Amino acid sequence: MEQYKREFIEFMVDCQVLKFGDFVTKSGRKTPFFVNTGFYRTGTQLRRLGEYYAKAISDKFGLDFDVLFGPAYKGIPLSVATTMAISEFYDRDIRYCSNRKEIKDHGDKGILLGSPIQDGDRVVIIEDVTTAGTSIQETMPILKAQGKIDLLGLVVSVDRMERGQGTKSALAEITEKYGIETTAIVTMEEVVEHLYNKPYRGKIIINDEIKAAMDAYYRQYGAE
């Protein structure tokens, strides 16, 4: 596993973004782990998060694209932080863009924030975590309405590696349905590999009990 992935896993634990216990996802599944990117709350945390996203995007898609699109609302700070990191560490000036939930009819009109999207633009979508692919279904019509774009793919922070609408993972379903590549900074398999029965800051984050609960969860909801 690459060093930046190890660092990102520990970063999520430090920020209390990655938690283990008893939770319920938006789709109603009872899960022993939860990823809540709303716990990135400081400028320093967002700066580091942008760096990890930038590395994952560079590794998967390269940096020969024009716009990083972050769906409202969580995608807005993600797109801003990551384009800043790409500028700082890779010397590439990528435009950021997000959508509004409601169309604005005065001032800076329209549904988009940040850069407009134009014919011929190469676009990467950035999100927090995709479980059922609902957000991407809402995002695609918005992007297609902007013109003839080249959609390179989708990047998320964590691949939960569980079923989406069918038997495949949400990311695999997105690839199959929309014909775009997907990637994540880390997968839950990598999280387990790095944390299971290994002390971090003097504590075992994933012990035998949590690991057993995760195994049971994946037997029920794991993707093919």
Tab-separated table of N, CA, C and O in Angstrom, residues 134-208:
chain	number	residue	atom	x	y	z
A	134	THR	N	-26.666	7.562	-5.789
A	134	THR	CA	-27.772	8.508	-5.956
A	134	THR	C	-27.290	9.872	-6.439
A	134	THR	O	-27.874	10.467	-7.348
A	135	SER	N	-26.203	10.360	-5.851
A	135	SER	CA	-25.721	11.697	-6.185
A	135	SER	C	-25.287	11.792	-7.645
A	135	SER	O	-25.554	12.791	-8.316
A	136	ILE	N	-24.634	10.756	-8.136
A	136	ILE	CA	-24.158	10.797	-9.520
A	136	ILE	C	-25.336	10.813	-10.487
A	136	ILE	O	-25.262	11.419	-11.558
A	137	GLN	N	-26.434	10.172	-10.118
A	137	GLN	CA	-27.627	10.195	-10.964
A	137	GLN	C	-28.180	11.612	-11.088
A	137	GLN	O	-28.707	11.991	-12.131
A	138	GLU	N	-28.053	12.391	-10.011
A	138	GLU	CA	-28.504	13.773	-10.043
A	138	GLU	C	-27.505	14.668	-10.766
A	138	GLU	O	-27.888	15.681	-11.366
A	139	THR	N	-26.232	14.288	-10.721
A	139	THR	CA	-25.177	15.118	-11.287
A	139	THR	C	-25.102	15.017	-12.809
A	139	THR	O	-24.872	16.021	-13.500
A	140	MET	N	-25.275	13.832	-13.346
A	140	MET	CA	-25.080	13.621	-14.779
A	140	MET	C	-25.949	14.532	-15.646
A	140	MET	O	-25.436	15.140	-16.598
A	141	PRO	N	-27.255	14.682	-15.369
A	141	PRO	CA	-28.054	15.582	-16.214
A	141	PRO	C	-27.572	17.027	-16.176
A	141	PRO	O	-27.639	17.739	-17.185
A	142	ILE	N	-27.076	17.461	-15.016
A	142	ILE	CA	-26.560	18.832	-14.895
A	142	ILE	C	-25.350	19.015	-15.804
A	142	ILE	O	-25.240	20.005	-16.533
A	143	LEU	N	-24.439	18.060	-15.767
A	143	LEU	CA	-23.229	18.163	-16.587
A	143	LEU	C	-23.557	18.088	-18.074
A	143	LEU	O	-23.031	18.857	-18.882
A	144	LYS	N	-24.414	17.164	-18.445
A	144	LYS	CA	-24.759	16.995	-19.858
A	144	LYS	C	-25.460	18.226	-20.423
A	144	LYS	O	-25.353	18.523	-21.618
A	145	ALA	N	-26.159	18.953	-19.539
A	145	ALA	CA	-26.871	20.148	-19.987
A	145	ALA	C	-25.925	21.301	-20.313
A	145	ALA	O	-26.336	22.280	-20.951
A	146	GLN	N	-24.665	21.197	-19.895
A	146	GLN	CA	-23.717	22.295	-20.091
A	146	GLN	C	-23.074	22.284	-21.471
A	146	GLN	O	-22.461	23.268	-21.877
A	147	GLY	N	-23.158	21.156	-22.170
A	147	GLY	CA	-22.550	21.085	-23.494
A	147	GLY	C	-21.916	19.736	-23.735
A	147	GLY	O	-22.129	18.778	-22.979
A	148	LYS	N	-21.145	19.665	-24.792
A	148	LYS	CA	-20.462	18.416	-25.166
A	148	LYS	C	-19.145	18.333	-24.405
A	148	LYS	O	-18.124	18.874	-24.826
A	149	ILE	N	-19.188	17.657	-23.257
A	149	ILE	CA	-17.999	17.559	-22.417
A	149	ILE	C	-17.423	16.150	-22.494
A	149	ILE	O	-18.091	15.208	-22.919
A	150	ASP	N	-16.189	16.032	-22.076
A	150	ASP	CA	-15.520	14.731	-21.978
A	150	ASP	C	-15.402	14.400	-20.494
A	150	ASP	O	-14.569	14.964	-19.797
A	151	LEU	N	-16.269	13.522	-20.011
A	151	LEU	CA	-16.277	13.171	-18.589
A	151	LEU	C	-15.273	12.049	-18.348
A	151	LEU	O	-15.485	10.908	-18.761
A	152	LEU	N	-14.179	12.382	-17.675
A	152	LEU	CA	-13.103	11.412	-17.477
A	152	LEU	C	-13.419	10.409	-16.388
A	152	LEU	O	-13.073	9.234	-16.500
A	153	GLY	N	-14.071	10.855	-15.311
A	153	GLY	CA	-14.353	9.893	-14.248
A	153	GLY	C	-14.763	10.544	-12.945
A	153	GLY	O	-15.016	11.745	-12.870
A	154	LEU	N	-14.808	9.703	-11.918
A	154	LEU	CA	-15.264	10.084	-10.575
A	154	LEU	C	-14.229	9.651	-9.550
A	154	LEU	O	-13.726	8.523	-9.604
A	155	VAL	N	-13.938	10.533	-8.599
A	155	VAL	CA	-13.064	10.186	-7.482
A	155	VAL	C	-13.811	10.406	-6.177
A	155	VAL	O	-14.512	11.407	-6.012
A	156	VAL	N	-13.716	9.445	-5.260
A	156	VAL	CA	-14.305	9.559	-3.931
A	156	VAL	C	-13.208	9.340	-2.900
A	156	VAL	O	-12.096	8.907	-3.227
A	157	SER	N	-13.522	9.628	-1.640
A	157	SER	CA	-12.492	9.459	-0.605
A	157	SER	C	-12.338	8.000	-0.204
A	157	SER	O	-11.223	7.496	-0.066
A	158	VAL	N	-13.476	7.305	-0.013
A	158	VAL	CA	-13.434	5.912	0.451
A	158	VAL	C	-14.392	5.063	-0.384
A	158	VAL	O	-15.553	5.436	-0.575
A	159	ASP	N	-13.893	3.946	-0.863
A	159	ASP	CA	-14.734	2.949	-1.515
A	159	ASP	C	-15.229	1.997	-0.434
A	159	ASP	O	-14.453	1.202	0.107
A	160	ARG	N	-16.520	2.052	-0.112
A	160	ARG	CA	-17.072	1.194	0.938
A	160	ARG	C	-17.138	-0.273	0.520
A	160	ARG	O	-17.319	-1.146	1.361
A	161	MET	N	-17.035	-0.542	-0.774
A	161	MET	CA	-16.957	-1.912	-1.294
A	161	MET	C	-18.209	-2.730	-0.972
A	161	MET	O	-18.132	-3.924	-0.722
A	162	GLU	N	-19.347	-2.058	-0.992
A	162	GLU	CA	-20.598	-2.766	-0.757
A	162	GLU	C	-21.510	-2.602	-1.957
A	162	GLU	O	-21.271	-1.759	-2.822
A	163	ARG	N	-22.542	-3.394	-2.000
A	163	ARG	CA	-23.456	-3.378	-3.138
A	163	ARG	C	-24.140	-2.021	-3.285
A	163	ARG	O	-24.484	-1.375	-2.296
A	164	GLY	N	-24.347	-1.642	-4.535
A	164	GLY	CA	-25.117	-0.446	-4.827
A	164	GLY	C	-26.571	-0.826	-4.998
A	164	GLY	O	-27.213	-1.349	-4.103
A	165	GLN	N	-27.111	-0.609	-6.207
A	165	GLN	CA	-28.501	-0.966	-6.477
A	165	GLN	C	-28.660	-2.463	-6.741
A	165	GLN	O	-29.721	-3.032	-6.508
A	166	GLY	N	-27.592	-3.090	-7.246
A	166	GLY	CA	-27.638	-4.521	-7.555
A	166	GLY	C	-26.621	-5.294	-6.746
A	166	GLY	O	-26.497	-5.091	-5.542
A	167	THR	N	-25.859	-6.164	-7.408
A	167	THR	CA	-24.877	-6.988	-6.706
A	167	THR	C	-23.466	-6.427	-6.795
A	167	THR	O	-22.592	-6.840	-6.037
A	168	LYS	N	-23.253	-5.489	-7.707
A	168	LYS	CA	-21.929	-4.889	-7.852
A	168	LYS	C	-21.808	-3.671	-6.942
A	168	LYS	O	-22.802	-3.154	-6.430
A	169	SER	N	-20.563	-3.216	-6.748
A	169	SER	CA	-20.362	-2.031	-5.919
A	169	SER	C	-20.937	-0.808	-6.614
A	169	SER	O	-21.124	-0.784	-7.844
A	170	ALA	N	-21.225	0.225	-5.834
A	170	ALA	CA	-21.764	1.462	-6.402
A	170	ALA	C	-20.818	2.032	-7.452
A	170	ALA	O	-21.265	2.500	-8.503
A	171	LEU	N	-19.514	1.982	-7.187
A	171	LEU	CA	-18.549	2.507	-8.150
A	171	LEU	C	-18.541	1.682	-9.433
A	171	LEU	O	-18.468	2.225	-10.535
A	172	ALA	N	-18.620	0.363	-9.297
A	172	ALA	CA	-18.664	-0.498	-10.486
A	172	ALA	C	-19.937	-0.253	-11.280
A	172	ALA	O	-19.924	-0.266	-12.522
A	173	GLU	N	-21.039	-0.019	-10.588
A	173	GLU	CA	-22.299	0.264	-11.270
A	173	GLU	C	-22.223	1.583	-12.035
A	173	GLU	O	-22.769	1.695	-13.142
A	174	ILE	N	-21.559	2.574	-11.451
A	174	ILE	CA	-21.400	3.860	-12.125
A	174	ILE	C	-20.572	3.691	-13.397
A	174	ILE	O	-20.904	4.239	-14.451
A	175	THR	N	-19.488	2.922	-13.301
A	175	THR	CA	-18.662	2.658	-14.477
A	175	THR	C	-19.479	1.972	-15.565
A	175	THR	O	-19.400	2.333	-16.753
A	176	GLU	N	-20.257	0.991	-15.165
A	176	GLU	CA	-21.049	0.219	-16.118
A	176	GLU	C	-22.152	1.070	-16.751
A	176	GLU	O	-22.396	0.993	-17.963
A	177	LYS	N	-22.821	1.878	-15.955
A	177	LYS	CA	-23.957	2.652	-16.446
A	177	LYS	C	-23.543	3.853	-17.274
A	177	LYS	O	-24.156	4.141	-18.314
A	178	TYR	N	-22.491	4.554	-16.825
A	178	TYR	CA	-22.142	5.815	-17.482
A	178	TYR	C	-20.870	5.730	-18.326
A	178	TYR	O	-20.519	6.689	-19.016
A	179	GLY	N	-20.177	4.608	-18.256
A	179	GLY	CA	-18.977	4.436	-19.057
A	179	GLY	C	-17.816	5.309	-18.626
A	179	GLY	O	-17.006	5.743	-19.453
A	180	ILE	N	-17.730	5.612	-17.326
A	180	ILE	CA	-16.627	6.437	-16.820
A	180	ILE	C	-15.812	5.655	-15.800
A	180	ILE	O	-16.316	4.744	-15.145
A	181	GLU	N	-14.555	6.013	-15.677
A	181	GLU	CA	-13.688	5.378	-14.698
A	181	GLU	C	-13.971	5.952	-13.310
A	181	GLU	O	-14.402	7.102	-13.172
A	182	THR	N	-13.731	5.154	-12.288
A	182	THR	CA	-13.893	5.615	-10.912
A	182	THR	C	-12.659	5.224	-10.098
A	182	THR	O	-11.965	4.260	-10.423
A	183	THR	N	-12.428	5.974	-9.047
A	183	THR	CA	-11.328	5.640	-8.147
A	183	THR	C	-11.625	6.195	-6.757
A	183	THR	O	-12.524	7.020	-6.592
A	184	ALA	N	-10.894	5.708	-5.769
A	184	ALA	CA	-11.015	6.194	-4.389
A	184	ALA	C	-9.620	6.389	-3.819
A	184	ALA	O	-8.669	5.720	-4.240
A	185	ILE	N	-9.515	7.300	-2.862
A	185	ILE	CA	-8.222	7.463	-2.201
A	185	ILE	C	-7.834	6.152	-1.534
A	185	ILE	O	-6.698	5.678	-1.675
A	186	VAL	N	-8.798	5.543	-0.827
A	186	VAL	CA	-8.566	4.221	-0.218
A	186	VAL	C	-9.844	3.392	-0.319
A	186	VAL	O	-10.939	3.923	-0.482
A	187	THR	N	-9.695	2.090	-0.193
A	187	THR	CA	-10.836	1.175	-0.081
A	187	THR	C	-10.939	0.721	1.375
A	187	THR	O	-9.970	0.807	2.145
A	188	MET	N	-12.095	0.197	1.745
A	188	MET	CA	-12.244	-0.326	3.098
A	188	MET	C	-11.341	-1.541	3.312
A	188	MET	O	-10.903	-1.795	4.440
A	189	GLU	N	-11.046	-2.274	2.273
A	189	GLU	CA	-10.104	-3.379	2.399
A	189	GLU	C	-8.731	-2.863	2.830
A	189	GLU	O	-8.068	-3.463	3.687
A	190	GLU	N	-8.321	-1.736	2.264
A	190	GLU	CA	-7.040	-1.130	2.649
A	190	GLU	C	-7.101	-0.587	4.071
A	190	GLU	O	-6.102	-0.660	4.815
A	191	VAL	N	-8.246	-0.045	4.463
A	191	VAL	CA	-8.422	0.433	5.838
A	191	VAL	C	-8.222	-0.713	6.828
A	191	VAL	O	-7.492	-0.578	7.824
A	192	VAL	N	-8.868	-1.842	6.554
A	192	VAL	CA	-8.741	-3.002	7.448
A	192	VAL	C	-7.298	-3.498	7.467
A	192	VAL	O	-6.741	-3.802	8.531
A	193	GLU	N	-6.694	-3.572	6.304
A	193	GLU	CA	-5.306	-4.033	6.219
A	193	GLU	C	-4.382	-3.191	7.098
A	193	GLU	O	-3.485	-3.712	7.777
A	194	HIS	N	-4.628	-1.878	7.124
A	194	HIS	CA	-3.732	-0.983	7.855
A	194	HIS	C	-4.027	-0.918	9.355
A	194	HIS	O	-3.116	-0.711	10.157
A	195	LEU	N	-5.297	-1.125	9.742
A	195	LEU	CA	-5.679	-0.878	11.139
A	195	LEU	C	-5.987	-2.130	11.956
A	195	LEU	O	-5.987	-2.058	13.191
A	196	TYR	N	-6.244	-3.246	11.325
A	196	TYR	CA	-6.695	-4.421	12.068
A	196	TYR	C	-5.606	-4.953	13.002
A	196	TYR	O	-4.531	-5.352	12.564
A	197	ASN	N	-5.913	-4.929	14.307
A	197	ASN	CA	-5.027	-5.413	15.362
A	197	ASN	C	-3.630	-4.793	15.311
A	197	ASN	O	-2.652	-5.391	15.736
A	198	LYS	N	-3.579	-3.547	14.810
A	198	LYS	CA	-2.319	-2.803	14.791
A	198	LYS	C	-2.527	-1.516	15.579
A	198	LYS	O	-3.442	-0.751	15.293
A	199	PRO	N	-1.710	-1.280	16.593
A	199	PRO	CA	-1.927	-0.088	17.422
A	199	PRO	C	-1.676	1.197	16.651
A	199	PRO	O	-0.725	1.302	15.877
A	200	TYR	N	-2.538	2.168	16.869
A	200	TYR	CA	-2.337	3.509	16.334
A	200	TYR	C	-2.590	4.487	17.472
A	200	TYR	O	-3.646	4.487	18.086
A	201	ARG	N	-1.589	5.281	17.774
A	201	ARG	CA	-1.628	6.211	18.913
A	201	ARG	C	-1.996	5.466	20.200
A	201	ARG	O	-2.793	5.943	21.023
A	202	GLY	N	-1.435	4.267	20.343
A	202	GLY	CA	-1.611	3.482	21.550
A	202	GLY	C	-2.934	2.765	21.663
A	202	GLY	O	-3.274	2.257	22.739
A	203	LYS	N	-3.705	2.702	20.569
A	203	LYS	CA	-5.024	2.088	20.618
A	203	LYS	C	-5.244	1.198	19.397
A	203	LYS	O	-4.770	1.513	18.301
A	204	ILE	N	-5.933	0.081	19.606
A	204	ILE	CA	-6.326	-0.768	18.489
A	204	ILE	C	-7.655	-0.242	17.938
A	204	ILE	O	-8.673	-0.273	18.638
A	205	ILE	N	-7.651	0.240	16.724
A	205	ILE	CA	-8.846	0.843	16.136
A	205	ILE	C	-9.821	-0.235	15.660
A	205	ILE	O	-11.026	-0.146	15.892
A	206	ILE	N	-9.295	-1.240	14.972
A	206	ILE	CA	-10.122	-2.363	14.515
A	206	ILE	C	-9.663	-3.612	15.251
A	206	ILE	O	-8.628	-4.196	14.923
A	207	ASN	N	-10.419	-4.012	16.277
A	207	ASN	CA	-10.070	-5.214	17.037
A	207	ASN	C	-10.826	-6.414	16.460
A	207	ASN	O	-11.527	-6.313	15.450
A	208	ASP	N	-10.707	-7.548	17.116
A	208	ASP	CA	-11.359	-8.764	16.612
A	208	ASP	C	-12.876	-8.620	16.549
A	208	ASP	O	-13.522	-9.106	15.616
